[in-house]
């Protein structure tokens, strides 16, 4: 099963007032909290690696299996209250009306679905727990430290922005920011100061972009900005330079001197129909790496070749 300890996910699931299951792309239950055991009358060991259709009445299994495979082809968050209702089956064979919320999440490199389940027969409970589910949904899509969107939400935003750019014949750009000297800050001043530095950088990046753009944290000291409707390379270079100077100007965190800079890769794409979201991120990542190899604290900018 996945290691849930690193990102506080197991404590979120275990501490939740909602029944929760973590399901892999084969529909197998990888993790179940005590609320879900109580709801369905199974011990977690009985649910573990069993497919989720053990909780579905026989007559509905075929239809449910089709829904599951369709959902995994294009997983999208579906919070409680979005009308996903079904009938569940307890261990003793009795049936219960359920409302469910779905959150795609990634642990390591593997995609799972976090399924939140409430008993629909108690309306007050439903209202109260739908609220909790929204908070959990938010936690699944945002980086716990900085509050910025995480890779999952970023991917979704960039893909939507790319499609919008294709429809409207606009450009799109990705700015990949990697900190130079971050490991030394952690080594010299400890992780608490390192974390505060990441939050400071997150604030600087969020403050340097327009409302139509988005910045997220990919993990570690890597950040990614998606710029919609770009005004060409000159404007992008100006924005990247602003970020470079802001990061280099940090100087200290709570009185601790930090020597920090950024290596920035800027991928400008005038014709986004010729690339995938994953391809764009990969190109921006490589440009950032070139900036690092060229001596850090610099910008490498490039455009995808025009197909016209």
mmCIF file of C-alpha atoms in Angstrom, residues 15 21 203 232 253 262 276:
data_model
loop_
_atom_site.group_PDB
_atom_site.id
_atom_site.type_symbol
_atom_site.label_atom_id
_atom_site.label_comp_id
_atom_site.label_asym_id
_atom_site.label_seq_id
_atom_site.Cartn_x
_atom_site.Cartn_y
_atom_site.Cartn_z
ATOM 1 C CA UNK A 15 -9.357 11.881 12.069
ATOM 2 C CA UNK A 21 -11.784 4.915 1.713
ATOM 3 C CA UNK A 203 3.961 34.711 -1.203
ATOM 4 C CA UNK A 232 5.277 37.507 -25.909
ATOM 5 C CA UNK A 253 14.300 34.749 7.544
ATOM 6 C CA UNK A 262 16.505 31.104 -8.251
ATOM 7 C CA UNK A 276 0.454 18.333 -24.213
#
